[in-house]
Amino acid sequence: MTMTTADVASSGSDDGVMGPRADRPKRRRFTAEYKAQILAEYEAAERGVRGSVLRREGLYSSHIIEWRRAAQAGAAAGLAPATRDRRERERDREVERLRARAEKAEAELAKHKAALDLMGKAHALLETLSESADLAGPVNPVNPVDERRSKR
């Protein structure tokens, strides 16, 4: 009798234990130091040996390409993971909101200071005019037009 691979698989003992590949794969995260180390090792290796570095680490050439681009774009900061915590994003938004509010308040303050300065100058001018009028003497209570009529 000839057995197929399906028959062989079903004839084995089924103890209910799933194999290691049945688990959900987990996303790997690489530190900036690890990326820099692997990039340096990959670049230093000869062309025929580079594949063995990737196989040993379980990496793909696309990892190297992506990491190299990130390193060229932003040095070690480009090698760091791009994930940001939600709290950090909220804090950054709050900082930007407060910065805009402070700038608006400073602009309003500058307007109010300019208005107060103008009012102070107007007050000083009126004081000067008032003092010069006091020095000129009393104002004649009789209308000058009436005086001309009486002289005729």
Short mmCIF file of N, CA and C in Angstrom, two decimals:
data_model
loop_
_atom_site.label_atom_id
_atom_site.label_comp_id
_atom_site.label_asym_id
_atom_site.label_seq_id
_atom_site.Cartn_x
_atom_site.Cartn_y
_atom_site.Cartn_z
N MET A 1 0.83 -1.15 0.00
CA MET A 1 0.00 0.00 0.00
C MET A 1 0.89 1.23 0.00
N THR A 2 0.47 2.26 -0.77
CA THR A 2 1.22 3.49 -0.90
C THR A 2 0.54 4.56 -0.05
N MET A 3 1.34 5.27 0.68
CA MET A 3 0.80 6.32 1.55
C MET A 3 1.17 7.69 1.01
N THR A 4 0.23 8.58 1.08
CA THR A 4 0.51 9.95 0.67
C THR A 4 0.97 10.75 1.88
N THR A 5 1.40 11.97 1.65
CA THR A 5 1.85 12.81 2.77
C THR A 5 0.68 13.15 3.69
N ALA A 6 -0.53 13.26 3.15
CA ALA A 6 -1.68 13.52 4.00
C ALA A 6 -1.96 12.35 4.92
N ASP A 7 -1.78 11.11 4.39
CA ASP A 7 -1.98 9.92 5.21
C ASP A 7 -0.93 9.84 6.31
N VAL A 8 0.29 10.20 5.97
CA VAL A 8 1.37 10.15 6.96
C VAL A 8 1.09 11.16 8.06
N ALA A 9 0.63 12.34 7.69
CA ALA A 9 0.35 13.38 8.67
C ALA A 9 -0.79 12.97 9.59
N SER A 10 -1.81 12.30 9.03
CA SER A 10 -2.95 11.92 9.86
C SER A 10 -2.68 10.67 10.68
N SER A 11 -1.73 9.86 10.27
CA SER A 11 -1.45 8.64 11.01
C SER A 11 -0.59 8.89 12.23
N GLY A 12 0.05 10.06 12.30
CA GLY A 12 0.89 10.38 13.45
C GLY A 12 0.05 10.58 14.69
N SER A 13 0.69 10.60 15.80
CA SER A 13 -0.06 10.78 17.05
C SER A 13 -0.56 12.21 17.14
N ASP A 14 -1.83 12.37 17.43
CA ASP A 14 -2.43 13.69 17.58
C ASP A 14 -2.69 13.91 19.05
N ASP A 15 -1.73 14.55 19.72
CA ASP A 15 -1.89 14.77 21.14
C ASP A 15 -2.45 16.16 21.46
N GLY A 16 -2.87 16.92 20.43
CA GLY A 16 -3.49 18.21 20.64
C GLY A 16 -2.51 19.36 20.81
N VAL A 17 -1.23 19.07 20.80
CA VAL A 17 -0.22 20.10 20.95
C VAL A 17 0.09 20.67 19.58
N MET A 18 0.02 21.98 19.47
CA MET A 18 0.33 22.63 18.20
C MET A 18 1.83 22.83 18.08
N GLY A 19 2.28 22.81 16.87
CA GLY A 19 3.70 23.01 16.60
C GLY A 19 4.10 24.45 16.82
N PRO A 20 5.39 24.73 16.77
CA PRO A 20 5.88 26.08 17.04
C PRO A 20 5.44 27.10 15.99
N ARG A 21 5.14 26.68 14.77
CA ARG A 21 4.75 27.62 13.72
C ARG A 21 3.27 28.01 13.84
N ALA A 22 2.52 27.29 14.68
CA ALA A 22 1.10 27.60 14.82
C ALA A 22 0.89 28.84 15.67
N ASP A 23 1.87 29.21 16.48
CA ASP A 23 1.75 30.42 17.28
C ASP A 23 1.76 31.65 16.37
N ARG A 24 1.09 32.65 16.83
CA ARG A 24 1.08 33.90 16.05
C ARG A 24 2.47 34.52 16.09
N PRO A 25 3.01 34.91 14.94
CA PRO A 25 4.35 35.50 14.94
C PRO A 25 4.36 36.85 15.65
N LYS A 26 5.45 37.13 16.30
CA LYS A 26 5.58 38.39 17.04
C LYS A 26 6.50 39.32 16.26
N ARG A 27 6.10 40.58 16.22
CA ARG A 27 6.91 41.58 15.52
C ARG A 27 8.20 41.80 16.29
N ARG A 28 9.28 41.77 15.54
CA ARG A 28 10.58 41.99 16.18
C ARG A 28 10.89 43.48 16.18
N ARG A 29 11.51 43.91 17.25
CA ARG A 29 11.96 45.29 17.37
C ARG A 29 13.46 45.27 17.57
N PHE A 30 14.12 46.14 16.83
CA PHE A 30 15.57 46.19 16.88
C PHE A 30 16.00 47.53 17.47
N THR A 31 16.97 47.49 18.37
CA THR A 31 17.48 48.72 18.96
C THR A 31 18.39 49.43 17.96
N ALA A 32 18.62 50.69 18.20
CA ALA A 32 19.49 51.48 17.33
C ALA A 32 20.91 50.93 17.35
N GLU A 33 21.36 50.49 18.52
CA GLU A 33 22.71 49.93 18.64
C GLU A 33 22.84 48.65 17.83
N TYR A 34 21.81 47.80 17.89
CA TYR A 34 21.84 46.54 17.14
C TYR A 34 21.88 46.82 15.65
N LYS A 35 21.05 47.76 15.19
CA LYS A 35 21.02 48.10 13.77
C LYS A 35 22.37 48.62 13.31
N ALA A 36 22.97 49.51 14.11
CA ALA A 36 24.28 50.06 13.75
C ALA A 36 25.35 48.97 13.71
N GLN A 37 25.29 48.06 14.67
CA GLN A 37 26.27 46.96 14.72
C GLN A 37 26.13 46.06 13.50
N ILE A 38 24.91 45.68 13.15
CA ILE A 38 24.70 44.79 12.01
C ILE A 38 25.07 45.50 10.71
N LEU A 39 24.73 46.78 10.59
CA LEU A 39 25.12 47.53 9.39
C LEU A 39 26.63 47.57 9.23
N ALA A 40 27.33 47.82 10.33
CA ALA A 40 28.79 47.87 10.27
C ALA A 40 29.36 46.51 9.89
N GLU A 41 28.83 45.45 10.48
CA GLU A 41 29.30 44.10 10.18
C GLU A 41 29.00 43.74 8.73
N TYR A 42 27.82 44.10 8.26
CA TYR A 42 27.41 43.79 6.89
C TYR A 42 28.29 44.53 5.88
N GLU A 43 28.55 45.80 6.15
CA GLU A 43 29.38 46.60 5.25
C GLU A 43 30.82 46.11 5.24
N ALA A 44 31.31 45.63 6.38
CA ALA A 44 32.70 45.17 6.47
C ALA A 44 32.90 43.80 5.83
N ALA A 45 31.84 43.01 5.73
CA ALA A 45 31.94 41.65 5.19
C ALA A 45 32.16 41.69 3.68
N GLU A 46 32.79 40.64 3.18
CA GLU A 46 32.98 40.52 1.72
C GLU A 46 31.64 40.20 1.08
N ARG A 47 31.55 40.40 -0.20
CA ARG A 47 30.28 40.22 -0.89
C ARG A 47 29.71 38.81 -0.73
N GLY A 48 30.48 37.79 -0.75
CA GLY A 48 29.98 36.43 -0.64
C GLY A 48 29.57 36.04 0.78
N VAL A 49 30.04 36.79 1.77
CA VAL A 49 29.79 36.45 3.17
C VAL A 49 28.60 37.23 3.73
N ARG A 50 28.18 38.26 3.03
CA ARG A 50 27.10 39.10 3.55
C ARG A 50 25.81 38.31 3.77
N GLY A 51 25.51 37.38 2.89
CA GLY A 51 24.31 36.56 3.03
C GLY A 51 24.34 35.73 4.31
N SER A 52 25.53 35.25 4.68
CA SER A 52 25.63 34.45 5.90
C SER A 52 25.35 35.31 7.15
N VAL A 53 25.73 36.58 7.10
CA VAL A 53 25.43 37.48 8.22
C VAL A 53 23.92 37.62 8.36
N LEU A 54 23.25 37.81 7.24
CA LEU A 54 21.79 37.94 7.27
C LEU A 54 21.12 36.66 7.76
N ARG A 55 21.59 35.51 7.26
CA ARG A 55 20.99 34.23 7.68
C ARG A 55 21.21 33.98 9.16
N ARG A 56 22.41 34.28 9.64
CA ARG A 56 22.72 34.07 11.05
C ARG A 56 21.80 34.90 11.95
N GLU A 57 21.50 36.13 11.54
CA GLU A 57 20.67 37.02 12.35
C GLU A 57 19.18 36.88 12.03
N GLY A 58 18.85 36.14 10.98
CA GLY A 58 17.46 35.98 10.60
C GLY A 58 16.89 37.26 9.99
N LEU A 59 17.70 37.96 9.22
CA LEU A 59 17.30 39.24 8.63
C LEU A 59 17.15 39.10 7.12
N TYR A 60 16.60 40.10 6.51
CA TYR A 60 16.45 40.16 5.06
C TYR A 60 17.25 41.35 4.54
N SER A 61 17.55 41.31 3.26
CA SER A 61 18.30 42.42 2.66
C SER A 61 17.51 43.71 2.74
N SER A 62 16.19 43.62 2.77
CA SER A 62 15.38 44.83 2.89
C SER A 62 15.62 45.53 4.22
N HIS A 63 15.91 44.76 5.28
CA HIS A 63 16.26 45.38 6.56
C HIS A 63 17.50 46.26 6.39
N ILE A 64 18.50 45.73 5.74
CA ILE A 64 19.77 46.46 5.56
C ILE A 64 19.52 47.72 4.73
N ILE A 65 18.73 47.58 3.66
CA ILE A 65 18.46 48.74 2.81
C ILE A 65 17.74 49.83 3.60
N GLU A 66 16.73 49.43 4.34
CA GLU A 66 15.95 50.40 5.14
C GLU A 66 16.82 51.05 6.21
N TRP A 67 17.60 50.26 6.91
CA TRP A 67 18.45 50.79 7.98
C TRP A 67 19.52 51.72 7.41
N ARG A 68 20.06 51.38 6.25
CA ARG A 68 21.09 52.21 5.63
C ARG A 68 20.50 53.57 5.25
N ARG A 69 19.30 53.55 4.66
CA ARG A 69 18.65 54.82 4.30
C ARG A 69 18.37 55.66 5.54
N ALA A 70 17.90 55.01 6.59
CA ALA A 70 17.60 55.74 7.83
C ALA A 70 18.87 56.31 8.43
N ALA A 71 19.97 55.57 8.38
CA ALA A 71 21.24 56.04 8.93
C ALA A 71 21.75 57.23 8.14
N GLN A 72 21.61 57.18 6.81
CA GLN A 72 22.06 58.30 5.99
C GLN A 72 21.18 59.52 6.20
N ALA A 73 19.91 59.31 6.44
CA ALA A 73 18.98 60.43 6.62
C ALA A 73 19.14 61.12 7.96
N GLY A 74 19.39 60.34 9.02
CA GLY A 74 19.41 60.99 10.32
C GLY A 74 20.36 60.40 11.31
N ALA A 75 21.41 59.78 10.90
CA ALA A 75 22.41 59.18 11.78
C ALA A 75 21.75 58.25 12.79
N ALA A 76 22.15 58.30 14.04
CA ALA A 76 21.64 57.36 15.04
C ALA A 76 20.16 57.59 15.32
N ALA A 77 19.70 58.82 15.17
CA ALA A 77 18.27 59.09 15.40
C ALA A 77 17.43 58.36 14.36
N GLY A 78 17.95 58.21 13.15
CA GLY A 78 17.23 57.49 12.10
C GLY A 78 17.18 56.00 12.35
N LEU A 79 18.10 55.50 13.12
CA LEU A 79 18.12 54.07 13.41
C LEU A 79 17.18 53.70 14.55
N ALA A 80 16.77 54.67 15.32
CA ALA A 80 15.87 54.40 16.45
C ALA A 80 14.49 54.03 15.95
N PRO A 81 13.75 53.26 16.72
CA PRO A 81 12.40 52.90 16.31
C PRO A 81 11.54 54.15 16.14
N ALA A 82 10.63 54.11 15.18
CA ALA A 82 9.81 55.28 14.86
C ALA A 82 8.57 55.38 15.74
N THR A 83 8.38 54.45 16.64
CA THR A 83 7.17 54.47 17.46
C THR A 83 7.28 55.55 18.52
N ARG A 84 6.17 56.24 18.75
CA ARG A 84 6.09 57.26 19.79
C ARG A 84 4.91 56.93 20.67
N ASP A 85 5.10 57.13 21.90
CA ASP A 85 4.06 56.87 22.88
C ASP A 85 2.92 57.87 22.71
N ARG A 86 1.68 57.44 22.95
CA ARG A 86 0.52 58.33 22.84
C ARG A 86 0.64 59.51 23.79
N ARG A 87 1.17 59.25 24.96
CA ARG A 87 1.34 60.34 25.94
C ARG A 87 2.30 61.40 25.44
N GLU A 88 3.35 60.96 24.75
CA GLU A 88 4.31 61.91 24.20
C GLU A 88 3.65 62.79 23.15
N ARG A 89 2.84 62.19 22.27
CA ARG A 89 2.15 62.95 21.24
C ARG A 89 1.18 63.95 21.87
N GLU A 90 0.44 63.50 22.89
CA GLU A 90 -0.49 64.41 23.57
C GLU A 90 0.25 65.55 24.25
N ARG A 91 1.39 65.23 24.87
CA ARG A 91 2.18 66.26 25.53
C ARG A 91 2.71 67.26 24.50
N ASP A 92 3.15 66.77 23.35
CA ASP A 92 3.65 67.66 22.31
C ASP A 92 2.54 68.57 21.79
N ARG A 93 1.33 68.02 21.61
CA ARG A 93 0.20 68.84 21.18
C ARG A 93 -0.13 69.91 22.22
N GLU A 94 -0.08 69.53 23.49
CA GLU A 94 -0.37 70.47 24.58
C GLU A 94 0.68 71.58 24.61
N VAL A 95 1.94 71.22 24.42
CA VAL A 95 3.02 72.22 24.39
C VAL A 95 2.79 73.19 23.23
N GLU A 96 2.43 72.67 22.06
CA GLU A 96 2.19 73.54 20.91
C GLU A 96 0.99 74.46 21.16
N ARG A 97 -0.07 73.92 21.77
CA ARG A 97 -1.25 74.72 22.08
C ARG A 97 -0.89 75.85 23.05
N LEU A 98 -0.12 75.52 24.09
CA LEU A 98 0.27 76.52 25.07
C LEU A 98 1.22 77.56 24.48
N ARG A 99 2.09 77.11 23.58
CA ARG A 99 3.01 78.04 22.92
C ARG A 99 2.22 79.05 22.08
N ALA A 100 1.22 78.56 21.33
CA ALA A 100 0.40 79.45 20.53
C ALA A 100 -0.38 80.42 21.41
N ARG A 101 -0.88 79.93 22.53
CA ARG A 101 -1.62 80.79 23.46
C ARG A 101 -0.72 81.87 24.05
N ALA A 102 0.51 81.50 24.38
CA ALA A 102 1.47 82.48 24.93
C ALA A 102 1.81 83.54 23.89
N GLU A 103 2.00 83.13 22.64
CA GLU A 103 2.31 84.10 21.59
C GLU A 103 1.16 85.07 21.38
N LYS A 104 -0.07 84.55 21.43
CA LYS A 104 -1.25 85.41 21.28
C LYS A 104 -1.34 86.40 22.44
N ALA A 105 -1.08 85.92 23.66
CA ALA A 105 -1.13 86.79 24.84
C ALA A 105 -0.04 87.86 24.76
N GLU A 106 1.14 87.51 24.27
CA GLU A 106 2.21 88.48 24.15
C GLU A 106 1.86 89.55 23.11
N ALA A 107 1.20 89.16 22.03
CA ALA A 107 0.78 90.12 21.02
C ALA A 107 -0.26 91.08 21.60
N GLU A 108 -1.21 90.55 22.36
CA GLU A 108 -2.21 91.40 23.02
C GLU A 108 -1.55 92.35 24.01
N LEU A 109 -0.59 91.86 24.77
CA LEU A 109 0.12 92.70 25.73
C LEU A 109 0.85 93.84 25.02
N ALA A 110 1.46 93.54 23.89
CA ALA A 110 2.17 94.58 23.14
C ALA A 110 1.19 95.65 22.66
N LYS A 111 -0.02 95.23 22.21
CA LYS A 111 -1.03 96.20 21.79
C LYS A 111 -1.46 97.09 22.95
N HIS A 112 -1.68 96.48 24.11
CA HIS A 112 -2.12 97.25 25.28
C HIS A 112 -1.02 98.21 25.75
N LYS A 113 0.23 97.77 25.70
CA LYS A 113 1.33 98.65 26.08
C LYS A 113 1.41 99.85 25.14
N ALA A 114 1.22 99.61 23.84
CA ALA A 114 1.27 100.70 22.87
C ALA A 114 0.13 101.67 23.12
N ALA A 115 -1.06 101.14 23.43
CA ALA A 115 -2.21 102.02 23.71
C ALA A 115 -1.97 102.85 24.98
N LEU A 116 -1.42 102.23 26.01
CA LEU A 116 -1.13 102.97 27.25
C LEU A 116 -0.06 104.04 27.01
N ASP A 117 0.92 103.72 26.22
CA ASP A 117 1.96 104.69 25.90
C ASP A 117 1.36 105.89 25.16
N LEU A 118 0.47 105.61 24.22
CA LEU A 118 -0.20 106.68 23.47
C LEU A 118 -1.06 107.54 24.40
N MET A 119 -1.78 106.89 25.30
CA MET A 119 -2.61 107.63 26.26
C MET A 119 -1.73 108.50 27.17
N GLY A 120 -0.59 108.00 27.58
CA GLY A 120 0.32 108.77 28.43
C GLY A 120 0.84 110.00 27.71
N LYS A 121 1.18 109.83 26.42
CA LYS A 121 1.66 110.97 25.64
C LYS A 121 0.55 112.00 25.45
N ALA A 122 -0.67 111.52 25.20
CA ALA A 122 -1.80 112.45 25.04
C ALA A 122 -2.05 113.22 26.34
N HIS A 123 -1.96 112.53 27.45
CA HIS A 123 -2.15 113.17 28.76
C HIS A 123 -1.08 114.23 28.99
N ALA A 124 0.16 113.90 28.67
CA ALA A 124 1.25 114.86 28.85
C ALA A 124 1.05 116.08 27.96
N LEU A 125 0.58 115.88 26.74
CA LEU A 125 0.33 116.99 25.83
C LEU A 125 -0.78 117.89 26.37
N LEU A 126 -1.85 117.28 26.86
CA LEU A 126 -2.94 118.07 27.43
C LEU A 126 -2.49 118.84 28.67
N GLU A 127 -1.65 118.22 29.50
CA GLU A 127 -1.10 118.91 30.67
C GLU A 127 -0.30 120.13 30.23
N THR A 128 0.53 119.95 29.20
CA THR A 128 1.35 121.07 28.70
C THR A 128 0.47 122.19 28.17
N LEU A 129 -0.56 121.83 27.42
CA LEU A 129 -1.48 122.83 26.88
C LEU A 129 -2.22 123.56 28.00
N SER A 130 -2.61 122.83 29.01
CA SER A 130 -3.32 123.42 30.14
C SER A 130 -2.43 124.39 30.90
N GLU A 131 -1.17 124.02 31.12
CA GLU A 131 -0.23 124.90 31.81
C GLU A 131 0.04 126.16 31.00
N SER A 132 0.19 126.03 29.69
CA SER A 132 0.46 127.21 28.85
C SER A 132 -0.75 128.12 28.79
N ALA A 133 -1.95 127.57 28.87
CA ALA A 133 -3.17 128.40 28.90
C ALA A 133 -3.27 129.13 30.22
N ASP A 134 -2.86 128.49 31.31
CA ASP A 134 -2.87 129.15 32.62
C ASP A 134 -1.89 130.31 32.66
N LEU A 135 -0.77 130.19 32.01
CA LEU A 135 0.23 131.26 31.99
C LEU A 135 -0.21 132.43 31.11
N ALA A 136 -1.06 132.21 30.14
CA ALA A 136 -1.50 133.26 29.22
C ALA A 136 -2.46 134.22 29.89
N GLY A 137 -3.02 133.88 30.99
CA GLY A 137 -3.92 134.78 31.69
C GLY A 137 -5.34 134.25 31.65
N PRO A 138 -6.21 134.99 32.36
CA PRO A 138 -7.60 134.55 32.42
C PRO A 138 -8.30 134.77 31.09
N VAL A 139 -9.26 133.98 30.86
CA VAL A 139 -10.04 134.09 29.64
C VAL A 139 -11.12 135.13 29.87
N ASN A 140 -11.32 136.02 28.91
CA ASN A 140 -12.33 137.07 29.02
C ASN A 140 -13.72 136.44 28.96
N PRO A 141 -14.54 136.70 29.99
CA PRO A 141 -15.84 136.05 29.99
C PRO A 141 -16.78 136.65 28.96
N VAL A 142 -16.50 137.82 28.49
CA VAL A 142 -17.37 138.46 27.51
C VAL A 142 -17.00 137.95 26.13
N ASN A 143 -17.97 137.72 25.35
CA ASN A 143 -17.75 137.24 24.00
C ASN A 143 -17.10 138.36 23.19
N PRO A 144 -15.98 138.08 22.50
CA PRO A 144 -15.32 139.13 21.74
C PRO A 144 -16.19 139.70 20.64
N VAL A 145 -17.12 139.00 20.17
CA VAL A 145 -18.01 139.49 19.12
C VAL A 145 -18.92 140.56 19.72
N ASP A 146 -19.38 140.34 20.96
CA ASP A 146 -20.23 141.32 21.62
C ASP A 146 -19.47 142.61 21.89
N GLU A 147 -18.18 142.52 22.20
CA GLU A 147 -17.38 143.71 22.47
C GLU A 147 -17.28 144.58 21.24
N ARG A 148 -17.16 143.98 20.08
CA ARG A 148 -17.06 144.75 18.85
C ARG A 148 -18.37 145.49 18.58
N ARG A 149 -19.46 144.90 18.89
CA ARG A 149 -20.77 145.53 18.67
C ARG A 149 -20.95 146.72 19.61
N SER A 150 -20.45 146.57 20.83
CA SER A 150 -20.64 147.65 21.79
C SER A 150 -19.78 148.86 21.47
N LYS A 151 -18.67 148.68 20.82
CA LYS A 151 -17.77 149.76 20.47
C LYS A 151 -18.30 150.57 19.30
N ARG A 152 -19.17 150.11 18.55
CA ARG A 152 -19.66 150.81 17.39
C ARG A 152 -20.57 151.87 17.70
#
